[in-house]
Amino acid sequence: MITAERKPMEEILECINPYNRILLVGCNECVTVCAAGGRKEVGLLSTALQMAFMKEGRTLEVKEITLERQCDPEYVEELITYIDQVEAVLSMACGCGVQEIARRYATKPVFPAVNTKFMGASERQGVWSERCRGCGDCLLGLTGGICPIARCSKRLMNGPCGGSTKGKCEISPDVDCAWNLIWERLKALGLEKKYEEIMVAKDWRPSWHGGPRRIIREDMAE
Amino acid sequence: MKTDSVVEKVLKSGQLVVTSECGPPRGANPDKVREKAEMLRGYVDGVNVTDNQTAMVRMSSLSACIIIKQMGMDPILQMVCRDRNRLAMQSEVLGAYAHGINTMLCLSGDHIHFGDHPMATNVYDLDSVQAIQMVKKMRDEGKFQGGADIDTPPKMFIGAAANPFADPFELRVARLAKKVKAGVDFIQTQCIYNMEKFETWMKGVCERGLHKQVAILPGITPMKTVGMAKYMKNRVPGMDVPDEIVKRMGGVPKEQQAEEGMKIAVEQIQRLREVEGVAGFHIMAIEWEQKVPELVERAGLLPRPKF
Ligand code: SF4
Ligand code: SF4
């Protein structure tokens, strides 16, 4: 999933300070799962913002709504009923959702209320960690199902580097060394030989270095 | 001979090679480079010039290499994958070779997190193994990494680093084997203090016959004080300093610790030169370059061959 974390209150308040009527839009997908921008967080943020305004002797009208998917034009269309009644939109979705609103409602200011972080998985209750960087050419099949691009601090494709210590990365004892994980996993699979193969320089074109990416499915596109 | 590198010539002649290093200044004063390099003249076969070591900005390795080359000495260009993509790396190799620099080291580099610009972006377009492949292809096939022909290919003698003490230990020989497969010519190791562990690693290296394909230069760093020993033991990732060394350094009065550190280093060299597969030494006297001549002399590594 795409993970996110709410921005600091001061930053959000600064964005909406010029306005008195806003639309606060959550999303029912990833940000709900990582407890950053679902219905519940929309409710909490709405109350907090209104209280902050009250302290200043102002009132803030907040229309709360949580869309099924904010990165989908079909659902973003639902905002049409409210958009004219507000001065600005505050989105609790990931950056994709925020941009979908900006695209659809060309003259309405929209602000992000969360920082979109990474594609990751839930480690345990309340902890998420990065797993994939969307490099566009997945090599997990070569690395025992552990991604060196997202999880090695130096993105090494032929690690581990000389800083790997007791299973941890040189940058911090709190970070697992991806190459240690890869090695342990290759051993468990009886694929130690695989380690000996050099992974050659990656072609970064399918990744973010090739410019903004699109997927066109001829069989589906109209 | 693949190149005109003095390091390669010394190795070919069957003698132990000795390299040391010079960290460029955190400023634009060329005399700082000259002072440090001058101390090493006649005592080493090559001078590594570090590349933004510990992720701190310094004068570029290439510029400092040129200064050293102009002094009639033999610099070794260090190049980390952290700060440059493959375009910048290749153009640097061409530029270095154009200035007569024919020996280099391909490194991953310390993570940016450790330096004075932790807010910067990490490049890592390539890793060190891929960088070795690239420079070898430039030299042997006369082709850029992207495939186009090079007019006047750079004939670089290619080095890399190895840390026999990092984890997982069982992978350390295999990782070296990958660098060998990629085409590395010589290896300078992390500072060695744990002799037994180094020897175990070397045994693994020889068992796979890697010592016949690559020259291994163990890293030697004389300790100045017991404080330095403790710091290296506890603070530097991937460093293995046994308790005996710390005890031995702490067992003598403060004024004698530097001498004790030198003695340890001399003993280490004397022991390691007998180890199968050891082809020379890389002496890293961190901020203590003036001691390198004495150490080389006391360890019996003089005179250095002339070509
Ligand atoms: S290899 Fe690429 S696509 Fe696969 S998990 Fe890693 S970043 Fe994601
Ligand atoms: S310690 Fe492991 S995860 Fe960290 S940079 Fe080195 S190889 Fe990558």
XYZ file of C-alpha atoms and ligand atoms in Angstrom:
545
model
C 0.000 0.000 0.000
C 0.929 3.647 -0.203
C 1.702 4.934 3.247
C 1.299 8.454 4.552
C 1.582 10.445 7.748
C -0.394 13.489 8.739
C 1.425 16.777 8.411
C 2.096 18.845 11.531
C -0.936 20.850 12.643
C 0.837 24.211 12.230
C 1.590 23.507 8.602
C -2.005 22.525 7.845
C -3.324 25.583 9.676
C -1.028 27.839 7.712
C -2.404 26.462 4.438
C -6.038 26.974 5.302
C -5.594 30.168 7.276
C -7.030 32.432 4.533
C -10.273 30.433 4.349
C -13.413 29.994 6.408
C -15.146 27.215 4.483
C -13.273 24.099 3.427
C -13.919 20.646 2.122
C -11.928 17.978 3.982
C -11.594 14.890 1.832
C -10.398 11.497 3.046
C -9.830 8.323 1.079
C -11.022 4.849 1.840
C -8.001 3.012 0.457
C -4.353 2.951 1.528
C -4.458 5.966 3.826
C -7.325 4.367 5.713
C -5.304 1.201 6.252
C -2.279 3.114 7.498
C -4.507 5.303 9.664
C -3.442 8.581 8.083
C -6.423 9.816 6.083
C -9.511 7.632 6.377
C -12.947 8.551 7.697
C -11.758 8.460 11.293
C -8.771 10.744 10.682
C -10.971 13.122 8.704
C -13.252 13.441 11.737
C -10.363 14.011 14.125
C -8.641 16.576 11.943
C -11.900 18.412 11.315
C -12.514 18.827 15.047
C -8.944 19.871 15.716
C -9.016 22.500 12.978
C -12.301 23.951 14.144
C -10.996 24.181 17.693
C -7.841 25.902 16.527
C -9.919 28.460 14.631
C -12.178 28.992 17.651
C -9.146 29.797 19.814
C -8.414 32.628 17.411
C -11.986 33.829 17.620
C -12.804 32.590 14.127
C -15.075 29.915 12.800
C -14.209 27.295 10.265
C -16.903 25.464 8.382
C -15.734 22.008 7.412
C -17.586 19.732 5.067
C -16.227 16.231 5.671
C -16.307 13.531 3.052
C -14.365 10.330 2.530
C -14.244 9.034 -1.015
C -13.998 5.413 -2.002
C -10.818 6.178 -3.980
C -9.431 9.641 -4.396
C -7.124 8.651 -7.261
C -10.095 7.661 -9.385
C -11.937 10.317 -11.450
C -15.198 8.487 -11.021
C -15.213 9.030 -7.257
C -13.642 12.470 -7.336
C -16.631 13.509 -9.436
C -18.779 13.098 -6.302
C -17.272 16.303 -4.908
C -19.136 18.325 -7.545
C -22.103 18.777 -5.187
C -20.007 20.542 -2.556
C -17.194 22.185 -4.409
C -18.939 25.503 -5.026
C -19.860 25.890 -1.378
C -16.245 25.924 -0.184
C -13.236 28.156 -0.689
C -10.608 25.421 -0.606
C -10.089 21.678 -0.384
C -7.903 19.920 2.155
C -7.090 16.371 1.091
C -6.042 13.551 3.371
C -5.281 11.176 0.512
C -1.859 10.406 -0.893
C -0.348 12.762 -3.460
C -2.235 10.970 -6.238
C -5.585 11.861 -4.676
C -4.608 15.483 -4.131
C -3.597 15.779 -7.774
C -6.763 14.173 -9.028
C -8.774 16.851 -7.223
C -6.509 19.575 -8.610
C -7.005 18.206 -12.120
C -10.794 17.964 -11.875
C -11.514 21.243 -10.091
C -9.253 23.621 -11.932
C -10.101 26.809 -10.032
C -10.300 25.456 -6.506
C -7.182 25.529 -4.298
C -6.297 22.113 -2.859
C -3.801 21.383 -0.072
C -2.311 18.125 1.156
C -2.906 17.303 4.816
C -0.583 14.292 4.766
C 2.950 13.565 3.657
C 2.944 10.634 1.269
C 5.803 8.390 2.307
C 6.356 5.100 0.522
C 5.016 1.834 -0.794
C 5.258 -0.519 2.081
C 3.809 -3.200 4.249
C 2.624 -3.384 7.815
C 5.342 -4.816 10.039
C 3.216 -4.964 13.140
C 0.465 -2.893 14.760
C 1.306 0.741 14.095
C 4.531 0.112 12.182
C 4.916 0.247 8.421
C 8.080 -0.055 6.415
C 9.207 0.514 2.877
C 9.188 -2.402 0.449
C 9.106 -1.163 -3.151
C 10.136 1.900 -5.121
C 8.275 1.060 -8.283
C 11.443 0.689 -10.354
C 9.381 -0.625 -13.255
C 11.445 -3.765 -13.786
C 11.030 -5.990 -10.781
C 14.018 -8.087 -9.850
C 12.618 -9.751 -6.749
C 12.894 -13.076 -8.558
C 16.681 -12.759 -8.388
C 16.932 -11.628 -4.802
C 14.801 -14.127 -2.959
C 11.837 -11.785 -2.775
C 13.586 -8.950 -0.937
C 14.066 -5.655 -2.729
C 17.578 -4.165 -2.691
C 16.362 -0.985 -4.351
C 13.857 -0.048 -1.704
C 15.548 -1.697 1.262
C 19.313 -1.320 0.840
C 20.319 2.185 1.904
C 22.763 2.350 -0.994
C 20.515 0.582 -3.487
C 23.345 -1.906 -4.057
C 22.573 -4.654 -6.498
C 25.627 -6.646 -5.497
C 25.758 -6.154 -1.756
C 26.284 -6.339 1.114
C 28.629 -3.390 1.532
C 31.406 -3.314 4.078
C 29.223 -1.648 6.681
C 26.760 -4.492 7.268
C 26.924 -5.350 10.971
C 25.078 -8.146 12.751
C 22.264 -8.094 10.248
C 21.839 -4.329 10.448
C 22.586 -1.572 7.998
C 25.534 0.738 8.529
C 23.244 3.735 8.745
C 21.455 2.573 11.889
C 21.059 -0.406 14.210
C 17.295 0.021 13.698
C 17.477 -0.696 9.982
C 17.804 -4.245 8.675
C 20.538 -4.819 6.107
C 18.638 -5.817 2.988
C 21.526 -7.889 1.724
C 21.694 -9.822 4.941
C 17.984 -10.595 4.523
C 18.542 -11.567 0.894
C 21.381 -13.877 1.835
C 19.426 -15.549 4.636
C 16.514 -16.068 2.300
C 18.677 -17.474 -0.522
C 20.150 -19.898 1.983
C 16.724 -20.939 3.185
C 15.777 -21.614 -0.423
C 19.006 -23.498 -1.116
C 19.853 -20.892 -3.746
C 23.261 -19.775 -2.468
C 24.619 -20.140 -6.013
C 22.381 -17.310 -7.146
C 24.412 -14.909 -5.049
C 27.450 -15.535 -7.243
C 25.765 -14.083 -10.316
C 26.610 -10.443 -10.906
C 23.615 -8.218 -11.319
C 24.634 -5.895 -14.119
C 24.035 -2.144 -14.188
C 20.334 -1.487 -14.049
C 18.468 0.127 -16.877
C 16.636 2.891 -15.059
C 14.434 3.847 -17.996
C 11.426 1.873 -16.763
C 11.817 3.701 -13.434
C 11.412 7.323 -12.481
C 14.567 8.294 -14.358
C 12.834 7.848 -17.687
C 10.453 10.736 -17.072
C 6.817 10.555 -15.883
C 5.434 7.115 -16.544
C 2.174 5.860 -17.993
C 0.649 2.497 -18.564
C -1.478 2.096 -21.669
C -3.406 -1.119 -21.973
C -4.433 -1.322 -25.589
C -7.002 -3.962 -24.780
C -8.748 -1.670 -22.304
C -8.057 1.881 -23.447
C -10.823 3.576 -25.359
C 50.725 -5.489 -18.892
C 47.258 -4.072 -19.061
C 48.308 -0.567 -18.105
C 51.208 1.731 -17.269
C 50.313 1.680 -13.603
C 53.249 1.506 -11.203
C 51.128 -0.663 -8.926
C 50.751 -3.161 -11.745
C 54.481 -3.015 -12.514
C 55.461 -3.703 -8.912
C 53.037 -6.616 -8.744
C 54.339 -8.037 -12.021
C 57.890 -7.872 -10.686
C 56.814 -10.122 -7.827
C 57.509 -7.599 -5.093
C 55.169 -6.431 -2.373
C 53.374 -3.274 -3.365
C 52.913 -0.427 -0.886
C 50.188 2.181 -1.169
C 49.070 4.892 1.177
C 46.558 7.652 1.072
C 46.074 11.370 1.054
C 42.762 12.911 2.013
C 42.234 16.160 0.086
C 41.596 19.318 2.122
C 38.242 20.802 3.043
C 39.165 23.852 1.064
C 40.803 25.043 -2.118
C 44.436 25.227 -1.007
C 46.570 23.018 -3.296
C 49.560 23.244 -0.955
C 47.755 21.059 1.554
C 47.712 18.270 -1.030
C 51.366 18.865 -1.904
C 52.458 18.793 1.744
C 50.730 15.510 2.465
C 51.834 13.841 -0.750
C 55.434 15.041 -0.400
C 55.788 13.117 2.866
C 55.107 9.903 0.974
C 57.542 10.431 -1.872
C 59.838 7.450 -2.330
C 58.061 5.393 0.313
C 55.004 4.159 -1.562
C 54.080 3.003 -5.062
C 50.781 4.780 -5.202
C 48.857 7.387 -3.268
C 45.119 6.865 -2.903
C 43.232 10.112 -3.095
C 39.938 9.802 -1.279
C 36.651 10.924 -2.803
C 34.535 12.979 -0.402
C 35.526 10.562 2.325
C 32.935 9.896 5.038
C 30.519 11.845 2.845
C 32.128 15.186 3.735
C 32.777 17.648 0.948
C 36.430 17.976 0.080
C 38.521 19.024 -2.872
C 37.686 16.577 -5.660
C 39.731 13.443 -5.879
C 40.542 14.064 -9.532
C 41.883 17.574 -8.917
C 44.040 16.419 -6.029
C 45.250 13.495 -8.177
C 46.321 15.940 -10.871
C 48.263 17.995 -8.338
C 50.035 14.850 -7.146
C 50.702 13.716 -10.699
C 52.281 17.088 -11.443
C 54.658 16.453 -8.554
C 55.904 13.382 -10.438
C 54.182 10.940 -8.090
C 51.585 8.232 -8.729
C 48.090 8.999 -7.491
C 45.276 6.433 -7.282
C 41.915 7.958 -8.083
C 39.178 6.874 -5.704
C 35.680 7.080 -7.092
C 32.496 6.486 -5.144
C 29.132 5.545 -6.636
C 27.357 7.742 -4.126
C 27.973 11.109 -5.777
C 27.937 10.482 -9.527
C 25.916 8.701 -12.135
C 27.526 6.624 -14.860
C 27.931 9.586 -17.198
C 29.861 11.601 -14.634
C 31.929 8.593 -13.598
C 32.997 7.794 -17.131
C 33.868 11.362 -17.995
C 35.941 11.502 -14.813
C 37.804 8.346 -15.850
C 38.556 9.864 -19.259
C 39.716 13.103 -17.675
C 41.899 11.301 -15.178
C 43.549 9.211 -17.866
C 44.131 12.290 -20.002
C 46.154 13.649 -17.080
C 48.231 10.475 -16.870
C 46.357 8.917 -13.969
C 46.233 5.195 -14.638
C 45.203 3.580 -11.363
C 41.869 3.894 -9.678
C 39.533 2.443 -7.082
C 35.818 1.756 -7.566
C 33.896 2.114 -4.322
C 30.296 2.272 -3.139
C 31.150 5.070 -0.721
C 30.052 5.794 2.837
C 26.385 6.579 3.111
C 25.467 10.260 2.986
C 23.912 9.908 6.406
C 27.421 10.026 7.962
C 28.577 13.241 6.380
C 28.042 16.959 6.515
C 25.306 16.985 3.863
C 22.854 14.383 5.130
C 20.115 16.287 3.274
C 21.635 15.509 -0.129
C 20.453 12.886 -2.584
C 22.264 9.553 -2.923
C 23.049 8.669 -6.530
C 23.974 4.973 -6.669
C 23.246 4.652 -10.347
C 25.794 1.813 -10.178
C 27.284 -0.123 -7.321
C 30.983 -0.859 -6.935
C 30.799 -4.190 -8.769
C 29.062 -2.575 -11.723
C 31.527 0.316 -11.664
C 34.391 -2.186 -11.987
C 32.644 -3.785 -14.970
C 32.217 -0.378 -16.550
C 35.854 0.707 -16.204
C 37.057 -2.675 -17.431
C 34.846 -2.426 -20.480
C 36.214 1.048 -21.163
C 39.750 -0.293 -20.944
C 39.526 -3.708 -22.590
C 36.789 -3.217 -25.148
C 37.212 0.504 -25.712
C 33.512 0.979 -25.167
C 31.391 3.155 -22.933
C 28.958 1.474 -20.612
C 26.210 2.487 -23.006
C 27.951 0.644 -25.839
C 29.467 3.397 -28.005
C 33.140 3.303 -29.005
C 35.709 5.356 -27.140
C 38.355 7.216 -29.100
C 41.523 6.565 -27.032
C 40.276 4.256 -24.275
C 41.531 4.925 -20.731
C 43.855 2.152 -19.595
C 43.088 2.031 -15.908
C 44.461 -0.470 -13.431
C 41.342 -1.202 -11.435
C 41.168 -1.498 -7.689
C 38.373 -1.964 -5.198
C 37.882 -2.348 -1.484
C 36.980 -5.354 0.611
C 36.038 -5.617 4.236
C 36.782 -9.098 5.542
C 35.113 -8.220 8.844
C 31.686 -7.088 7.778
C 28.715 -9.377 8.183
C 27.658 -11.899 7.122
C 31.226 -13.209 7.330
C 30.421 -16.296 5.255
C 29.621 -14.027 2.300
C 32.836 -12.054 2.380
C 34.806 -14.332 0.100
C 31.859 -14.653 -2.266
C 31.530 -10.878 -2.491
C 35.208 -10.616 -3.350
C 34.677 -13.308 -5.978
C 32.042 -11.099 -7.574
C 34.482 -8.208 -7.792
C 37.049 -10.543 -9.313
C 34.511 -11.775 -11.823
C 33.734 -8.146 -12.636
C 37.407 -7.652 -13.482
C 39.108 -6.019 -10.520
C 42.925 -6.064 -10.542
C 43.760 -5.261 -6.934
C 42.013 -5.005 -3.595
C 42.755 -2.791 -0.630
C 41.096 -4.047 2.513
C 39.564 -2.412 5.542
C 42.088 -1.820 8.380
C 43.144 -5.186 9.777
C 43.466 -5.643 13.524
C 41.913 -9.073 13.949
C 44.693 -11.149 12.416
C 43.040 -14.549 12.898
C 39.859 -13.481 11.214
C 41.772 -11.921 8.354
C 43.766 -15.107 7.928
C 40.583 -17.178 7.899
C 39.215 -14.918 5.170
C 42.468 -15.150 3.217
C 42.316 -18.926 3.430
C 38.872 -18.825 1.881
C 40.199 -16.474 -0.793
C 43.062 -18.850 -1.632
C 40.820 -21.927 -1.580
C 38.830 -20.387 -4.398
C 42.027 -19.413 -6.183
C 41.082 -15.752 -6.078
C 44.554 -14.701 -4.902
C 45.844 -15.744 -8.320
C 43.454 -13.400 -10.077
C 43.607 -10.363 -7.826
C 46.311 -8.757 -5.693
C 45.251 -8.336 -2.086
C 46.685 -5.490 -0.047
C 45.631 -5.628 3.592
C 44.917 -2.233 5.131
C 47.191 -1.173 7.985
C 46.343 1.753 10.230
C 48.665 2.551 13.122
C 46.770 3.630 16.228
C 47.762 6.916 17.808
C 46.097 6.523 21.179
C 44.000 4.102 23.173
C 41.120 6.499 22.588
C 41.407 5.938 18.860
C 41.459 2.180 19.400
C 38.277 2.370 21.441
C 36.594 4.662 18.968
C 37.382 2.357 16.078
C 36.222 -0.642 18.023
C 32.917 0.815 19.082
C 31.973 3.463 16.583
C 33.132 2.594 13.112
C 30.746 0.271 11.278
C 32.405 -2.832 9.913
C 35.614 -2.413 11.964
C 36.913 -5.299 14.081
C 39.352 -4.269 16.822
C 40.067 -7.121 19.261
C 40.233 -6.402 22.990
C 43.939 -7.296 23.129
C 44.756 -4.336 20.913
C 42.794 -1.929 23.081
C 44.400 -3.426 26.182
C 47.862 -3.225 24.719
C 47.391 0.423 23.745
C 45.966 1.233 27.168
C 48.704 -0.708 28.934
C 51.380 1.886 28.234
C 51.564 5.505 29.440
C 49.951 8.105 27.219
C 53.248 9.436 25.845
C 54.209 5.971 24.655
C 50.930 5.026 23.038
C 51.870 6.354 19.624
C 55.029 4.258 19.669
C 53.030 1.230 20.803
C 50.656 1.781 17.903
C 53.602 1.864 15.496
C 55.014 -1.326 16.986
C 51.691 -3.085 16.553
C 51.516 -1.967 12.929
C 55.073 -3.172 12.211
C 54.286 -6.551 13.771
C 51.097 -6.806 11.750
C 52.941 -6.193 8.507
C 55.623 -8.694 9.430
C 53.022 -11.320 10.206
C 50.800 -10.648 7.215
C 53.560 -10.616 4.597
C 53.960 -14.334 5.293
C 50.291 -15.031 4.634
C 49.557 -16.709 1.309
C 47.912 -14.333 -1.122
C 49.072 -11.081 0.480
C 50.550 -8.997 -2.330
C 51.436 -5.841 -0.456
C 50.052 -3.293 1.977
C 47.785 -0.311 1.985
C 48.821 2.016 4.789
C 46.166 4.399 5.998
C 47.679 6.657 8.608
C 44.636 8.754 9.302
C 45.767 12.366 9.892
C 49.189 10.896 10.651
C 50.722 10.777 7.189
C 54.129 11.863 8.496
C 54.464 8.444 10.132
C 54.120 6.450 6.913
C 57.828 6.635 5.918
C 58.916 5.416 9.338
C 56.409 2.574 9.285
C 57.389 1.485 5.774
C 61.023 1.536 6.793
C 60.606 -0.280 10.102
C 58.453 -2.934 8.428
C 61.308 -3.650 6.007
C 59.452 -2.528 2.913
C 62.250 -0.287 1.620
C 63.608 0.492 -0.861
C 60.635 0.866 -3.179
C 61.335 -0.397 -6.687
C 61.908 2.145 -9.445
C 60.598 1.789 -12.988
S 12.696 -4.484 -7.738
Fe 11.588 -2.602 -8.351
S 9.469 -3.220 -8.634
Fe 10.473 -4.903 -7.541
S 10.097 -4.469 -5.367
Fe 12.022 -3.464 -5.871
S 11.535 -1.378 -6.497
Fe 9.629 -2.585 -6.512
S 24.601 -2.287 5.286
Fe 23.294 -3.557 3.965
S 21.433 -2.337 3.628
Fe 22.969 -0.957 4.453
S 23.917 -0.023 2.670
Fe 25.181 -1.799 3.187
S 24.364 -3.505 2.010
Fe 22.831 -1.868 1.952
